[in-house]
Every structure is written in C-alpha cells, then in structure tokens.
PDB file of C-alpha atoms and ligand atoms in Angstrom:
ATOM      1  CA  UNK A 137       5.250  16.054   0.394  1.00 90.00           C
ATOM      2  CA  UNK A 138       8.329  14.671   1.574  1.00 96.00           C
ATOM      3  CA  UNK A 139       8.960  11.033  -0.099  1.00 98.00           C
ATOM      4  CA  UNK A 140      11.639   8.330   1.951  1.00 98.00           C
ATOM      5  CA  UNK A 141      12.323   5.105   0.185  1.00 98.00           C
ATOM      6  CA  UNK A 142      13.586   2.903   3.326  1.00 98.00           C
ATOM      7  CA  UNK A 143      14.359  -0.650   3.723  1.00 98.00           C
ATOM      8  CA  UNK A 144      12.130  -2.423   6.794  1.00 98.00           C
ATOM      9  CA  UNK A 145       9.463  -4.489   8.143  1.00 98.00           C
ATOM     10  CA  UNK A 146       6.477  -2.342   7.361  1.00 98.00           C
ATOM     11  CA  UNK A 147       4.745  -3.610  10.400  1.00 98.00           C
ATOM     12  CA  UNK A 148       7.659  -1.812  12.614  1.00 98.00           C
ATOM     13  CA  UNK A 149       7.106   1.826  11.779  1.00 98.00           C
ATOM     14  CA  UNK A 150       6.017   4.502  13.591  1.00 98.00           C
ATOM     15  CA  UNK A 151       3.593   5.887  11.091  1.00 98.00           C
ATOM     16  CA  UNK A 152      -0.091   7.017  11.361  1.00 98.00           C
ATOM     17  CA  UNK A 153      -0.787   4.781   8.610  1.00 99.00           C
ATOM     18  CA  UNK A 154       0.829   1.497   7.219  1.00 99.00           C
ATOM     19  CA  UNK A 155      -0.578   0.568   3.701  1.00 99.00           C
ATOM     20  CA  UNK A 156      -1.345  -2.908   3.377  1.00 99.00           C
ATOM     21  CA  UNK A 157      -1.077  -4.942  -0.101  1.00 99.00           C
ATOM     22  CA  UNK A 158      -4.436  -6.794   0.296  1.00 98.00           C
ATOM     23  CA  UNK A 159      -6.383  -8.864  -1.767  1.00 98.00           C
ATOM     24  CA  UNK A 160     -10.242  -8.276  -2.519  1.00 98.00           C
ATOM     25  CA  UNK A 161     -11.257 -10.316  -0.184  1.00 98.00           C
ATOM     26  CA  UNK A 162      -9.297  -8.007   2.628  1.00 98.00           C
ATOM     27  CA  UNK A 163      -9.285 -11.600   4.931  1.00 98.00           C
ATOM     28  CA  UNK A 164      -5.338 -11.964   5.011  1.00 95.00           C
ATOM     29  CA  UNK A 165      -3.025 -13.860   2.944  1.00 96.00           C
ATOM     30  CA  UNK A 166       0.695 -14.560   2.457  1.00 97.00           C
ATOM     31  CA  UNK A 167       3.372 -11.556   1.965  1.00 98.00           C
ATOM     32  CA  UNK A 168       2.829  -8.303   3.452  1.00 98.00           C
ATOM     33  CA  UNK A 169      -0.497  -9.126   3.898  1.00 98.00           C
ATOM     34  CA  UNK A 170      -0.070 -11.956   6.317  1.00 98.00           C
ATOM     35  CA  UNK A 171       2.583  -9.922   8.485  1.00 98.00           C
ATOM     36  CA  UNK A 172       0.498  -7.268   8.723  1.00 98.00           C
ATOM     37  CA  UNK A 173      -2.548  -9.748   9.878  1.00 98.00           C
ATOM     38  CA  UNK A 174       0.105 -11.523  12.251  1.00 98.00           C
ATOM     39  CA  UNK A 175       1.134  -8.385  14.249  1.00 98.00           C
ATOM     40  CA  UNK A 176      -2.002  -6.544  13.823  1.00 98.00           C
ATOM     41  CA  UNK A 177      -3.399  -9.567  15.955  1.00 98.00           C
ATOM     42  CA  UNK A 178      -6.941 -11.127  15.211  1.00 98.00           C
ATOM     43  CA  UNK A 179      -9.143  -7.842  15.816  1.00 98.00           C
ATOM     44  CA  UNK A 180      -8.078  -6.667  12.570  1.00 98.00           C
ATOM     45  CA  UNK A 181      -9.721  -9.571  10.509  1.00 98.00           C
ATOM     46  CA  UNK A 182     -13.110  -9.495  12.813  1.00 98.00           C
ATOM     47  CA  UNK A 183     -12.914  -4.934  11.678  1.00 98.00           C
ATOM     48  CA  UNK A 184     -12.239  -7.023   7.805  1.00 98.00           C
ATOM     49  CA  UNK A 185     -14.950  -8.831   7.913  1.00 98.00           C
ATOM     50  CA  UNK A 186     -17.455  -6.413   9.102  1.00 98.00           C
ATOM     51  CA  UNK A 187     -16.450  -4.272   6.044  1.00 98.00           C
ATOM     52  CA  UNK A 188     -19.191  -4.850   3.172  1.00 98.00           C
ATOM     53  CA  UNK A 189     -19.368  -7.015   0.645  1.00 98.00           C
ATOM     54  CA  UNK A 190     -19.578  -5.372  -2.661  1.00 97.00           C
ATOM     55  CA  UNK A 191     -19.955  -8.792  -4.579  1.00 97.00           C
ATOM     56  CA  UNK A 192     -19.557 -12.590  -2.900  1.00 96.00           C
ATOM     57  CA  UNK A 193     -15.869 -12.563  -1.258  1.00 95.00           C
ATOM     58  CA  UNK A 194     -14.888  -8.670  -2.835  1.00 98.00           C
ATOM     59  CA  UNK A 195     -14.876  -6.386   0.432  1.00 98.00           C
ATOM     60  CA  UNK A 196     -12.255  -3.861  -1.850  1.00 98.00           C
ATOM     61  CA  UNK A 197     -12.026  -4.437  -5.901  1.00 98.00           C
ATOM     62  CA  UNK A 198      -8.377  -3.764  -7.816  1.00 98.00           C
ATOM     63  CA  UNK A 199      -7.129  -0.199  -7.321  1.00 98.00           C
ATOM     64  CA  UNK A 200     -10.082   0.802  -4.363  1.00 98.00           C
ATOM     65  CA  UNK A 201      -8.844   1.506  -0.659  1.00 98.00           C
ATOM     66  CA  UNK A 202     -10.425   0.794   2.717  1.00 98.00           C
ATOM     67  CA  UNK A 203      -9.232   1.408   5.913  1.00 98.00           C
ATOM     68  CA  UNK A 204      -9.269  -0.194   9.809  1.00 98.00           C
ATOM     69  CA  UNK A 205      -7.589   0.490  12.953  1.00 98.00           C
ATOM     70  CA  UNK A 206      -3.914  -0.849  13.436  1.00 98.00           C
ATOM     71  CA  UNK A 207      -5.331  -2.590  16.443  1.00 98.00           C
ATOM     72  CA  UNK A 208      -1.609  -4.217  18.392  1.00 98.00           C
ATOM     73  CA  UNK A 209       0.553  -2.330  15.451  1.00 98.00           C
ATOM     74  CA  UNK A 210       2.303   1.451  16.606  1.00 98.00           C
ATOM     75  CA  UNK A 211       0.988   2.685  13.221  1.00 98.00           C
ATOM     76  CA  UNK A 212      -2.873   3.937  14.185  1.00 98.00           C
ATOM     77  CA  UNK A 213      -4.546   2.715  11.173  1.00 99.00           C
ATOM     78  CA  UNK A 214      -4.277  -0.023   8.325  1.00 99.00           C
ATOM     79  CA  UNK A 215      -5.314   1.587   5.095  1.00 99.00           C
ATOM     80  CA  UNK A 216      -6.078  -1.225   3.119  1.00 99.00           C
ATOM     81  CA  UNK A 217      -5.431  -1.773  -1.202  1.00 99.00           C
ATOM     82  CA  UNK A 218      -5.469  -4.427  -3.902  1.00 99.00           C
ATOM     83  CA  UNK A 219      -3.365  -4.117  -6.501  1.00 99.00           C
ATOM     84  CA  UNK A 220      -3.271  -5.361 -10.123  1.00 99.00           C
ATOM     85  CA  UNK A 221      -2.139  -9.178 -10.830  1.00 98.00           C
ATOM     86  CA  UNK A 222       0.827  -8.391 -13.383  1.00 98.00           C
ATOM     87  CA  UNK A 223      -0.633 -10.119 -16.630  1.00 98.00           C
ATOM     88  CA  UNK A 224       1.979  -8.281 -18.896  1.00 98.00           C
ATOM     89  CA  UNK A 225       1.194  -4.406 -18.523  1.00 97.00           C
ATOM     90  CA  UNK A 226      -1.513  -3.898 -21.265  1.00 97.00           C
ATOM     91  CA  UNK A 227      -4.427  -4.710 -19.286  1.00 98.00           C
ATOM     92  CA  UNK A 228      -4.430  -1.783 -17.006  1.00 98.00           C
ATOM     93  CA  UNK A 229      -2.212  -2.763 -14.693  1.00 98.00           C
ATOM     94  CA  UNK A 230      -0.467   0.667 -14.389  1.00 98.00           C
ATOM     95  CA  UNK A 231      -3.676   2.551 -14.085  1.00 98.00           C
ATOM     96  CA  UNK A 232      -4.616   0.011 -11.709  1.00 98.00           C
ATOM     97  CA  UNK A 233      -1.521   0.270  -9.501  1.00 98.00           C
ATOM     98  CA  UNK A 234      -1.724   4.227  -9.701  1.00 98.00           C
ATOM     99  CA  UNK A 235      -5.140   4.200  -8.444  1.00 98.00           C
ATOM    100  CA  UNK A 236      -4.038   2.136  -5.364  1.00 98.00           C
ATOM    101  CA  UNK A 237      -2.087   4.955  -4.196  1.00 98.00           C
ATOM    102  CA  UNK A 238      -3.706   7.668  -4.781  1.00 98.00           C
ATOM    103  CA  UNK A 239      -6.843   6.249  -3.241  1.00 98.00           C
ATOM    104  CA  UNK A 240      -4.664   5.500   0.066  1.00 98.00           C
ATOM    105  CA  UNK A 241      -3.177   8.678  -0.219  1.00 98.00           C
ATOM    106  CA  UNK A 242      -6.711  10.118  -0.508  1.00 98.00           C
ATOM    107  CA  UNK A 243      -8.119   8.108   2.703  1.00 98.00           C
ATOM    108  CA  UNK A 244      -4.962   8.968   4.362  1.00 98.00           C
ATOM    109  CA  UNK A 245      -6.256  12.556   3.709  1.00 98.00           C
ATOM    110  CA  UNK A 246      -9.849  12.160   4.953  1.00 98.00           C
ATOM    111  CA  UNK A 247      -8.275  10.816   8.444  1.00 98.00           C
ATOM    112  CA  UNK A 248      -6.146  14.262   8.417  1.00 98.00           C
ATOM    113  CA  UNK A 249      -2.743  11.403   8.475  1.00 98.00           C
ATOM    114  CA  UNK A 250       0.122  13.313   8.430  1.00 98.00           C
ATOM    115  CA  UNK A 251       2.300  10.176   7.858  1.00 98.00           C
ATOM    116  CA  UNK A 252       2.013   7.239   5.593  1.00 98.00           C
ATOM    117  CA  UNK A 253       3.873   3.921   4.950  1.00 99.00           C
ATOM    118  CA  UNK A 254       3.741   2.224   1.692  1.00 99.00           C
ATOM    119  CA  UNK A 255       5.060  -1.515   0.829  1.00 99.00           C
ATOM    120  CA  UNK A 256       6.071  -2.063  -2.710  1.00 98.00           C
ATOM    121  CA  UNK A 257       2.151  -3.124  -4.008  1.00 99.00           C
ATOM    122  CA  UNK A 258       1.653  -5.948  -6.520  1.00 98.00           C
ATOM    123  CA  UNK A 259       5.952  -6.582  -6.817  1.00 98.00           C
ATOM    124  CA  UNK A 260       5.574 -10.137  -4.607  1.00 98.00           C
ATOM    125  CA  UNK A 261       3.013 -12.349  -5.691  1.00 98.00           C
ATOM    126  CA  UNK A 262       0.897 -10.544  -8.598  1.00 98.00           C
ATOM    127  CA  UNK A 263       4.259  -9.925  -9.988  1.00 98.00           C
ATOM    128  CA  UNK A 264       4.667  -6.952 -10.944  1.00 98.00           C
ATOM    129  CA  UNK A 265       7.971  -5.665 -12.379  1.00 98.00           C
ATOM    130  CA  UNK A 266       9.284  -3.896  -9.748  1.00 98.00           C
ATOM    131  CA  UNK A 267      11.123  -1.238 -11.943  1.00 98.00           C
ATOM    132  CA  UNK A 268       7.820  -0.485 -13.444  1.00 98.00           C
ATOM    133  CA  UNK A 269       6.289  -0.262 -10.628  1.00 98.00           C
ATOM    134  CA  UNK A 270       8.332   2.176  -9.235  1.00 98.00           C
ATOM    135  CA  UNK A 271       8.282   4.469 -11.903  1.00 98.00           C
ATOM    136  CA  UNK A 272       3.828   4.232 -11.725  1.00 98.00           C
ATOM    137  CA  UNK A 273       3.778   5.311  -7.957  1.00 98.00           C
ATOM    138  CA  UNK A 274       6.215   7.377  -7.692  1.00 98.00           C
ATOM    139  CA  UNK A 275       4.474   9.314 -10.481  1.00 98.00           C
ATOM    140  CA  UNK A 276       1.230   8.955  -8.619  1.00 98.00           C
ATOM    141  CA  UNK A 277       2.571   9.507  -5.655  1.00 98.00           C
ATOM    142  CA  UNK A 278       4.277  13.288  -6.698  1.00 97.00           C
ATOM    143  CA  UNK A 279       1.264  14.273  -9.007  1.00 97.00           C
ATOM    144  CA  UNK A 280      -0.609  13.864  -5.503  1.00 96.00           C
ATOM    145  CA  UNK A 281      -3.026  17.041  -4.748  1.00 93.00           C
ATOM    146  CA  UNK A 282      -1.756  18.986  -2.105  1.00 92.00           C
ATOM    147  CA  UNK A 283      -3.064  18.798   1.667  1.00 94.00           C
ATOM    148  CA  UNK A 284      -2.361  15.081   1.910  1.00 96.00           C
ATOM    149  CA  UNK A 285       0.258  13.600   4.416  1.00 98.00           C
ATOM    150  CA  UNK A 286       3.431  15.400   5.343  1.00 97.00           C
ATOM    151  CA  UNK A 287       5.575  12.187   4.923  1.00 98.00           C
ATOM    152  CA  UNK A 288       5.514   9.228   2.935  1.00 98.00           C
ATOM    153  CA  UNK A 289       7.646   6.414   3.252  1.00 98.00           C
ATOM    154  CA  UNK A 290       8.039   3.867   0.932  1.00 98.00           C
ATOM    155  CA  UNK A 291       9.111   0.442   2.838  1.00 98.00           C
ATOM    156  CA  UNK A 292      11.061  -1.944   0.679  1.00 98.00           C
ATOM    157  CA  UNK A 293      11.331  -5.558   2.383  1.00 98.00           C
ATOM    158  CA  UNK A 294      15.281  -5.547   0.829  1.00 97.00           C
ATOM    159  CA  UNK A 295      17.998  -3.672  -0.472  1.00 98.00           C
ATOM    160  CA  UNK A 296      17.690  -4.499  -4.083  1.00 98.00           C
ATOM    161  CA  UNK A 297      14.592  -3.125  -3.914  1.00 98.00           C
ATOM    162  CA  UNK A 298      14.966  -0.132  -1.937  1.00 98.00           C
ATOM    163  CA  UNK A 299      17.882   0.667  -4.786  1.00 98.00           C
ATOM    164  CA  UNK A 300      15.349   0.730  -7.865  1.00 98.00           C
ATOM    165  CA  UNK A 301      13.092   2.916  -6.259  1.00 98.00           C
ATOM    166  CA  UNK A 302      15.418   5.219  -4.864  1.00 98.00           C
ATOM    167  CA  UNK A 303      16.961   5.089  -8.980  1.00 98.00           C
ATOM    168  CA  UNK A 304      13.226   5.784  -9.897  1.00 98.00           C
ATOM    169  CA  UNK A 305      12.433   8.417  -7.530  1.00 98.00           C
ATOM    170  CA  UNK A 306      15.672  10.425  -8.671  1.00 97.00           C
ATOM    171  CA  UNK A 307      14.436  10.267 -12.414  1.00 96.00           C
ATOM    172  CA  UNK A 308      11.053  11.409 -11.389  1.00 95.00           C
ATOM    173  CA  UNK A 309      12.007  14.236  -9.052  1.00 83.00           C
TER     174      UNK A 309
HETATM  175  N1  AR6 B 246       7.229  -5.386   5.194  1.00 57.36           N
HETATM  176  C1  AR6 B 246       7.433  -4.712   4.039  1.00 57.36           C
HETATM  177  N2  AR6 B 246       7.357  -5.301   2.825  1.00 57.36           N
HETATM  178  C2  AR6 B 246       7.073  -6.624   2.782  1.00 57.36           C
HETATM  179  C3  AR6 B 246       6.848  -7.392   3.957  1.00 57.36           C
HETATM  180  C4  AR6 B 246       6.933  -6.715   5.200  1.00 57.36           C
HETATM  181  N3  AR6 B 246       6.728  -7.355   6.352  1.00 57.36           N
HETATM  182  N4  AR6 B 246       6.578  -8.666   3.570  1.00 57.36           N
HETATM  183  C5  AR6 B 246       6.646  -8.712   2.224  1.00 57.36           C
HETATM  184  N5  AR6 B 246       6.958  -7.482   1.742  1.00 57.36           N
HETATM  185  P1  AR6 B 246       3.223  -9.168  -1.599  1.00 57.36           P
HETATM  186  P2  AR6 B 246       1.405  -8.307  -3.768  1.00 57.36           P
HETATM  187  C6  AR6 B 246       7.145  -7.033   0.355  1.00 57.36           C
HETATM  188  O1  AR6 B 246       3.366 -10.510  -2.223  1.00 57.36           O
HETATM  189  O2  AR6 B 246       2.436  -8.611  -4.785  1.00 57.36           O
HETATM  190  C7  AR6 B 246      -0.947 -11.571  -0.460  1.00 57.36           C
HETATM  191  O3  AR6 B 246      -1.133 -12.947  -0.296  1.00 57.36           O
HETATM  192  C8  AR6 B 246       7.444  -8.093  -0.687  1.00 57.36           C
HETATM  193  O4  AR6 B 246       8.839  -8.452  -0.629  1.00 57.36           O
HETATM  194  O5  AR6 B 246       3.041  -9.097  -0.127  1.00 57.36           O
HETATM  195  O6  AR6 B 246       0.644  -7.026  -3.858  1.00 57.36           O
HETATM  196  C9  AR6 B 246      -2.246 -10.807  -0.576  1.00 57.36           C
HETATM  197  O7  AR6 B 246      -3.272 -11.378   0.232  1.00 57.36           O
HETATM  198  C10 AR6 B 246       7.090  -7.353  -1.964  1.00 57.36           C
HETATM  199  O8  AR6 B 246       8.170  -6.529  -2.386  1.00 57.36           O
HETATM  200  O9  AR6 B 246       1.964  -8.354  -2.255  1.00 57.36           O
HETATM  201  C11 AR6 B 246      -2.563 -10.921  -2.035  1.00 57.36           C
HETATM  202  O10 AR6 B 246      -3.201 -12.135  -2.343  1.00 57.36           O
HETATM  203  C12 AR6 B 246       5.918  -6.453  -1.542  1.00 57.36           C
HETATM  204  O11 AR6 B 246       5.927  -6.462  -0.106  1.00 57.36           O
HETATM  205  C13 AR6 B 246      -1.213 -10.878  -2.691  1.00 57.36           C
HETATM  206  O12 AR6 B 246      -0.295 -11.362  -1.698  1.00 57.36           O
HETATM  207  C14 AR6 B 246       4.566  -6.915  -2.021  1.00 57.36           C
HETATM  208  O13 AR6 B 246       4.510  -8.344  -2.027  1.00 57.36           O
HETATM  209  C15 AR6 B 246      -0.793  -9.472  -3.056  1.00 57.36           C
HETATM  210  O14 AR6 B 246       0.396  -9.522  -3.790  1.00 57.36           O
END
C-alpha cells in the first residue's frame, strides 16, 4: 500500500473512492461533509436516506462505514464514516477513529477499489487533536491486511495539516 499525504479539496480527486467524515445520521452537515453533499448533488442524500435505520436518526454508529455512489463527483463512490467526538482521548476515541478506517479501507476492499481518498476524520468539528490523530490512522492505516487498495491518499484541507501528517507518517514508516 502506497500512502500520499496531499493538500486539496477532497471532492476534486480522481479516486475510486472519496471517504466522507459523516455523522450518524449520514444526512449532510457542515465541513467535509457538506462539500461532499454540495458537489455530490442531491442524489446522494435521497441513496442516504434509503440506507437503514439502525436506531431513530443512526443510519451509521461511531467507527462503522457505509457506502453510496459518488453520483456528479469523478470519484465513483462515497464511502461513508463517523468518527469519534474528541471528549479528551480516554473514552475510546482512538479505537473509535481506528475503526473508521479500517472499516473504509475494508469496504473499499469488498468494491475491489484500487484507490482511496481520506479527509483528516474527527480533526474539524469533533475536535480531535490533529497530531493524535495522525499518529491513530496512520497506524491503522499501515497495519491494514493486505489485498486492499493500491493507493491511499490522505487529503488535508491546508498546509499545516498536511505537515503533521506527513511528520507522523515518517515516524510510523
Ligand atoms: N476537502 C478536504 N478536507 C476538508 C474539506 C474538503 N472540502 N472541508 C473540510 N475539510 P470536519 P469532523 C477538513 O469538521 O471533525 C460535519 O458537520 C477539515 O479542515 O468536516 O469529522 C459532519 O456532518 C478538517 O481537517 O469533520 C459531522 O457532524 C477535516 O476535513 C461533523 O462535521 C474534518 O473536519 C464531523 O466532524
């Protein structure tokens, strides 16, 4: 597996799959999320909705995966994951996060993907440290079972940080 770190719009790439950074509901929201719903265009909340319910308003719960067509995006398919709310790192956040992308990873897999974009999951609004969070997925990310996708990119929205994770994928490799 051959892991970028790159700085872009995540809704840009030429990818098989773009990971989205969802929450349970899956219906859109701000961030990555709403970008993603925005130039995914309004197919991709109808292919949301029609996903089950596992509980009122939880289509995918913390650290689970689920995927749809990219609908108007390049990237074929929107694997969708939720992430852990940052509430201070001893409440399973960091096997939380780790299971978000290694489920993706795992769908991505299924769907024979031989490419895969990552944003930087739960570092916006559920706030978590983004050094940390570096250091969890890149960790999941190389500890990956073989087979999976060729490439994996991870897309940072800005330089500062593309530069941690770049830092943390050199101490992990
Ligand atoms: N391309 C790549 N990365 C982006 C883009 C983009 N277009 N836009 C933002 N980012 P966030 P979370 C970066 O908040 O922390 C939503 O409302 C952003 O700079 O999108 O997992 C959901 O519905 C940050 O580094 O996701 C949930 O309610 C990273 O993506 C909640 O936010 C993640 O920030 C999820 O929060």
């Amino acid at each position: 597996m051959n892991i970028e770190i790159i700085v872009s719009d995540i809704t840009a790439l030429d990818v098989d799959a773009i990971v989205n950074a969802a929450n349970p509901t899956l219906l859109g929201g701000g961030g990555v999320d709403g970008a993603i719903h925005r130039a995914a265009g309004p197919r991709l909340l109808e292919a949301c909705q029609a996903l089950p319910e596992l509980s009122p308003g939880v289509r995918c719960p913390t650290g689970e995966a689920r995927i749809t067509p990219g609908f108007e995006l390049t990237a074929r398919y929107i694997i969708h994951t939720v992430g852990p709310v940052w509430l201070g790192g001893g409440s399973g956040e960091p096997e939380q996060l780790a299971r978000c992308y290694r489920n993706s990873l795992t769908l991505a897999t299924e769907y024979d993907l031989a490419s895969i974009a990552f944003p930087a999951i739960s570092c916006g609004v559920y706030g978590y440290p983004p050094k940390r969070a570096a250091r969890v997925a890149l960790r999941s990310l190389l500890d990956a079972p073989e087979g999976g996708p060729s490439q994996v990119l991870v897309c940072c929205f800005g330089r500062d940080m593309a530069d941690i994770w770049r830092e943390a994928l050199s101490d992990a490799s």
